[in-house]
Coordinates of N, CA and C in Angstrom, one line a residue:
X1 N -30.0 -62.3 60.7 CA -28.7 -61.8 60.1 C -27.6 -61.8 61.1
X2 N -26.5 -62.3 60.8 CA -25.4 -62.4 61.7 C -24.6 -61.1 61.6
X3 N -24.3 -60.5 62.8 CA -23.5 -59.3 62.8 C -22.4 -59.4 64.0
X4 N -21.4 -58.6 63.8 CA -20.4 -58.4 64.9 C -20.5 -57.0 65.4
X5 N -20.6 -56.8 66.7 CA -20.8 -55.5 67.3 C -19.7 -55.3 68.3
X6 N -18.9 -54.2 68.0 CA -17.8 -53.9 68.9 C -18.2 -52.8 69.9
X7 N -17.5 -52.8 71.0 CA -17.7 -51.7 72.0 C -16.4 -51.6 72.7
X8 N -16.3 -50.5 73.5 CA -15.1 -50.3 74.4 C -14.1 -49.3 73.9
X9 N -14.3 -48.7 72.7 CA -13.3 -47.7 72.3 C -13.5 -46.4 73.0
X10 N -12.6 -45.5 72.8 CA -12.7 -44.2 73.4 C -11.3 -43.5 73.4
X11 N -11.3 -42.4 74.2 CA -10.1 -41.6 74.3 C -9.4 -42.0 75.6
X12 N -8.1 -42.2 75.5 CA -7.3 -42.6 76.7 C -5.9 -41.9 76.6
X13 N -5.3 -41.6 77.7 CA -4.0 -41.0 77.7 C -2.9 -42.0 77.4
X14 N -1.8 -41.6 76.9 CA -0.7 -42.5 76.7 C -0.3 -43.3 78.0
X15 N -0.1 -44.6 77.9 CA 0.1 -45.4 79.1 C -1.1 -46.0 79.7
X16 N -2.3 -45.6 79.2 CA -3.5 -46.1 79.7 C -3.9 -47.4 79.1
X17 N -5.1 -47.8 79.5 CA -5.6 -49.1 79.1 C -7.1 -49.0 78.6
X18 N -7.4 -49.9 77.7 CA -8.8 -50.0 77.2 C -9.1 -51.5 76.9
X19 N -10.3 -51.9 77.0 CA -10.7 -53.2 76.7 C -11.8 -53.2 75.7
X20 N -11.5 -53.8 74.5 CA -12.5 -53.8 73.5 C -13.3 -55.2 73.5
X21 N -14.5 -55.1 73.2 CA -15.4 -56.3 73.1 C -16.0 -56.4 71.8
X22 N -16.2 -57.7 71.3 CA -16.9 -57.9 70.1 C -17.8 -59.1 70.2
X23 N -19.1 -58.8 70.0 CA -20.1 -59.9 70.2 C -20.8 -60.2 68.9
X24 N -20.9 -61.5 68.7 CA -21.6 -62.0 67.5 C -23.1 -62.1 67.8
X25 N -23.9 -61.4 67.0 CA -25.4 -61.4 67.2 C -26.0 -62.3 66.1
X26 N -27.2 -62.9 66.4 CA -27.8 -63.7 65.5 C -27.7 -65.2 65.8
X27 N -28.2 -66.1 65.0 CA -28.1 -67.5 65.3 C -26.9 -68.1 64.6
X28 N -26.0 -68.5 65.4 CA -24.6 -68.9 65.0 C -24.4 -70.4 65.2
X29 N -23.9 -71.1 64.2 CA -23.4 -72.4 64.4 C -22.0 -72.5 64.9
X30 N -21.1 -71.7 64.2 CA -19.7 -71.7 64.6 C -19.1 -70.3 64.5
X31 N -18.1 -70.0 65.2 CA -17.5 -68.7 65.3 C -16.0 -68.9 65.3
X32 N -15.4 -68.8 64.2 CA -14.0 -69.2 64.0 C -13.0 -68.1 63.8
X33 N -11.8 -68.3 64.3 CA -10.6 -67.5 64.1 C -11.0 -66.0 64.2
X34 N -11.6 -65.6 65.4 CA -11.9 -64.2 65.5 C -10.6 -63.4 65.7
X35 N -10.7 -62.2 65.3 CA -9.5 -61.3 65.4 C -9.8 -59.9 65.4
X36 N -8.8 -59.1 65.7 CA -8.9 -57.6 65.7 C -7.9 -57.1 64.7
X37 N -8.4 -56.1 63.9 CA -7.6 -55.4 63.0 C -7.8 -53.9 63.3
X38 N -6.9 -53.1 62.7 CA -7.0 -51.6 62.9 C -6.6 -50.9 61.7
X39 N -7.2 -49.7 61.5 CA -6.8 -48.8 60.4 C -6.7 -47.4 60.9
X40 N -5.5 -46.9 60.7 CA -5.2 -45.5 61.1 C -5.4 -44.6 59.8
X41 N -5.6 -43.3 60.0 CA -5.9 -42.4 58.9 C -4.7 -42.5 57.9
X42 N -5.0 -42.7 56.6 CA -4.0 -42.7 55.6 C -3.2 -44.0 55.5
X43 N -3.6 -45.0 56.3 CA -2.9 -46.3 56.3 C -3.8 -47.4 55.9
X44 N -3.2 -48.5 55.6 CA -4.0 -49.7 55.3 C -4.4 -50.4 56.6
X45 N -5.5 -51.2 56.5 CA -5.9 -52.0 57.6 C -4.9 -53.0 57.9
X46 N -4.6 -53.2 59.2 CA -3.5 -54.2 59.6 C -4.0 -55.1 60.7
X47 N -3.5 -56.3 60.7 CA -3.8 -57.3 61.7 C -3.2 -56.8 63.1
X48 N -4.0 -56.9 64.1 CA -3.6 -56.6 65.5 C -3.4 -57.9 66.2
X49 N -4.4 -58.8 66.2 CA -4.3 -60.1 66.9 C -5.4 -61.0 66.4
X50 N -5.1 -62.3 66.4 CA -6.1 -63.3 66.1 C -6.0 -64.4 67.1
X51 N -7.1 -65.2 67.3 CA -7.1 -66.3 68.2 C -7.8 -67.5 67.6
X52 N -7.3 -68.7 67.7 CA -7.9 -69.8 67.1 C -8.8 -70.5 68.1
X53 N -9.6 -71.5 67.6 CA -10.5 -72.2 68.5 C -9.8 -72.9 69.6
X54 N -8.5 -73.3 69.3 CA -7.7 -74.0 70.3 C -7.0 -73.1 71.3
X55 N -7.2 -71.8 71.0 CA -6.6 -70.8 71.9 C -5.2 -70.2 71.5
X56 N -4.7 -70.7 70.4 CA -3.4 -70.2 69.9 C -3.6 -68.7 69.4
X57 N -2.6 -67.9 69.7 CA -2.8 -66.5 69.4 C -1.6 -66.0 68.5
X58 N -1.9 -64.9 67.7 CA -0.9 -64.3 66.9 C -1.1 -62.8 67.0
X59 N 0.1 -62.1 67.2 CA 0.0 -60.7 67.4 C 0.9 -59.9 66.5
X60 N 0.5 -58.7 66.1 CA 1.4 -57.9 65.4 C 2.6 -57.5 66.3
X61 N 3.8 -57.4 65.7 CA 5.0 -57.1 66.5 C 4.8 -55.9 67.4
X62 N 4.1 -54.9 66.8 CA 4.0 -53.6 67.5 C 3.2 -53.6 68.8
X63 N 2.4 -54.7 69.0 CA 1.5 -54.8 70.2 C 1.9 -55.9 71.1
X64 N 2.9 -56.8 70.7 CA 3.3 -57.9 71.6 C 3.7 -57.4 72.9
X65 N 3.2 -58.1 73.9 CA 3.5 -57.7 75.3 C 2.7 -56.6 75.9
X66 N 1.8 -56.0 75.1 CA 1.0 -54.9 75.6 C -0.5 -55.3 75.4
X67 N -0.8 -56.0 74.3 CA -2.2 -56.4 74.0 C -2.4 -57.8 74.3
X68 N -3.7 -58.2 74.7 CA -4.0 -59.6 74.9 C -5.4 -59.9 74.3
X69 N -5.5 -60.9 73.4 CA -6.7 -61.3 72.8 C -7.2 -62.5 73.6
X70 N -8.5 -62.5 73.8 CA -9.2 -63.7 74.4 C -10.6 -63.9 73.8
X71 N -11.1 -65.1 74.1 CA -12.4 -65.3 73.5 C -13.3 -66.1 74.5
X72 N -14.6 -66.0 74.3 CA -15.6 -66.8 75.1 C -16.4 -67.5 74.0
X73 N -16.2 -68.7 73.8 CA -16.9 -69.4 72.7 C -18.3 -69.5 72.9
X74 N -18.7 -69.8 74.2 CA -20.1 -69.9 74.5 C -20.9 -68.7 74.2
X75 N -20.3 -67.5 74.4 CA -20.9 -66.3 74.2 C -20.7 -65.7 72.8
X76 N -19.9 -66.3 72.0 CA -19.5 -65.8 70.7 C -18.9 -64.4 70.8
X77 N -18.0 -64.3 71.7 CA -17.4 -63.0 72.0 C -15.9 -63.1 72.0
X78 N -15.3 -62.0 71.5 CA -13.8 -61.9 71.5 C -13.4 -60.6 72.1
X79 N -12.4 -60.5 72.9 CA -11.9 -59.4 73.6 C -10.5 -59.0 73.2
X80 N -10.2 -57.7 73.4 CA -8.8 -57.2 73.2 C -8.5 -56.3 74.4
X81 N -7.7 -56.8 75.3 CA -7.2 -56.0 76.4 C -5.9 -55.2 75.9
X82 N -6.0 -53.9 75.9 CA -4.9 -53.1 75.5 C -4.3 -52.3 76.6
X83 N -3.1 -52.5 76.9 CA -2.4 -51.9 78.0 C -1.2 -51.1 77.4
X84 N -0.7 -50.1 78.2 CA 0.5 -49.3 77.8 C 0.2 -48.7 76.5
X85 N -0.9 -48.1 76.3 CA -1.3 -47.6 75.0 C -0.4 -46.4 74.6
X86 N -0.1 -46.3 73.3 CA 0.8 -45.3 72.7 C 0.0 -44.5 71.7
X87 N 0.4 -43.3 71.4 CA -0.3 -42.5 70.4 C -0.4 -43.2 69.0
X88 N 0.6 -44.0 68.7 CA 0.6 -44.7 67.4 C -0.4 -45.9 67.4
X89 N -1.1 -46.2 68.5 CA -2.1 -47.1 68.6 C -3.5 -46.5 68.1
X90 N -3.5 -45.2 67.9 CA -4.7 -44.5 67.5 C -5.2 -45.0 66.2
X91 N -6.4 -45.5 66.1 CA -7.0 -46.1 64.9 C -8.4 -46.5 65.1
X92 N -9.1 -46.8 64.0 CA -10.4 -47.5 64.2 C -10.1 -49.0 64.2
X93 N -10.6 -49.7 65.3 CA -10.4 -51.1 65.5 C -11.6 -51.9 65.0
X94 N -11.3 -52.9 64.2 CA -12.4 -53.7 63.6 C -12.3 -55.2 64.1
X95 N -13.4 -55.7 64.4 CA -13.5 -57.1 64.8 C -13.8 -57.9 63.5
X96 N -13.2 -59.1 63.4 CA -13.5 -60.0 62.3 C -13.6 -61.4 62.7
X97 N -14.5 -62.2 62.1 CA -14.6 -63.6 62.4 C -15.2 -64.3 61.2
X98 N -14.9 -65.6 61.1 CA -15.5 -66.5 60.1 C -16.7 -67.2 60.8
X99 N -17.8 -66.9 60.4 CA -19.0 -67.3 61.0 C -19.9 -68.2 60.1
X100 N -20.4 -69.3 60.7 CA -21.3 -70.2 60.0 C -22.7 -70.0 60.7
X101 N -23.6 -69.4 60.0 CA -24.9 -69.2 60.7 C -25.6 -70.6 60.8
X102 N -26.5 -70.7 61.8 CA -27.4 -71.9 61.9 C -28.1 -72.1 60.7
X103 N -28.2 -73.4 60.3 CA -29.0 -73.8 59.1 C -28.3 -73.5 57.8
X104 N -27.0 -73.0 57.8 CA -26.3 -72.8 56.6 C -25.0 -73.6 56.6
X105 N -24.6 -74.0 55.4 CA -23.4 -74.8 55.2 C -22.2 -73.9 55.0
X106 N -22.4 -72.7 54.5 CA -21.3 -71.8 54.2 C -20.8 -71.1 55.4
X107 N -19.6 -70.7 55.4 CA -18.9 -69.8 56.4 C -18.7 -68.5 55.8
X108 N -19.0 -67.4 56.5 CA -18.9 -66.1 56.0 C -17.9 -65.3 56.7
X109 N -17.2 -64.4 56.0 CA -16.2 -63.6 56.6 C -16.9 -62.3 57.0
X110 N -17.1 -62.1 58.3 CA -17.9 -61.0 58.8 C -17.0 -59.9 59.5
X111 N -17.3 -58.7 59.3 CA -16.6 -57.6 59.9 C -17.5 -56.7 60.7
X112 N -17.1 -56.2 61.8 CA -17.8 -55.3 62.6 C -17.8 -53.9 62.0
X113 N -18.5 -53.0 62.6 CA -18.5 -51.6 62.1 C -17.3 -50.8 62.5
X114 N -16.6 -51.2 63.5 CA -15.4 -50.5 63.9 C -15.7 -49.7 65.2
X115 N -14.6 -49.5 66.0 CA -14.7 -48.6 67.1 C -13.4 -47.8 67.2
X116 N -13.6 -46.5 67.5 CA -12.5 -45.6 67.5 C -11.7 -45.7 68.8
X117 N -10.4 -45.8 68.7 CA -9.5 -45.7 69.8 C -8.5 -44.6 69.6
X118 N -8.5 -43.6 70.5 CA -7.6 -42.4 70.4 C -6.8 -42.4 71.6
X119 N -5.5 -42.3 71.4 CA -4.5 -42.2 72.5 C -3.8 -40.9 72.4
X120 N -4.2 -40.0 73.3 CA -3.7 -38.7 73.3 C -3.7 -38.0 74.7
X121 N -2.7 -37.1 74.9 CA -2.7 -36.4 76.2 C -3.4 -35.1 76.0

């Protein structure tokens, strides 16, 4: 069974940094358009950043210049480097990717379980 497993969340002071990682586990044929989303209490889930297989990136306006998304195709891993964190970045961060398992023709939209990021002094 294919899963996405996030790590790297935690508590950080305003202005600090965190690096989130998301690893695809299981037998995977392809790992496409991985991205990060977040959901703050009482708010809808929103896009933070996505990256294509060609390396093109798209960021939410609120994180441009502070967050950087990257990927390692060979490892089926996507990262989110978060710098200059603000209290409004506090949320549960979710990894997402379109994954085609080995031996399957279909592509599935897979979500991780989420990792909490809290920015507070």
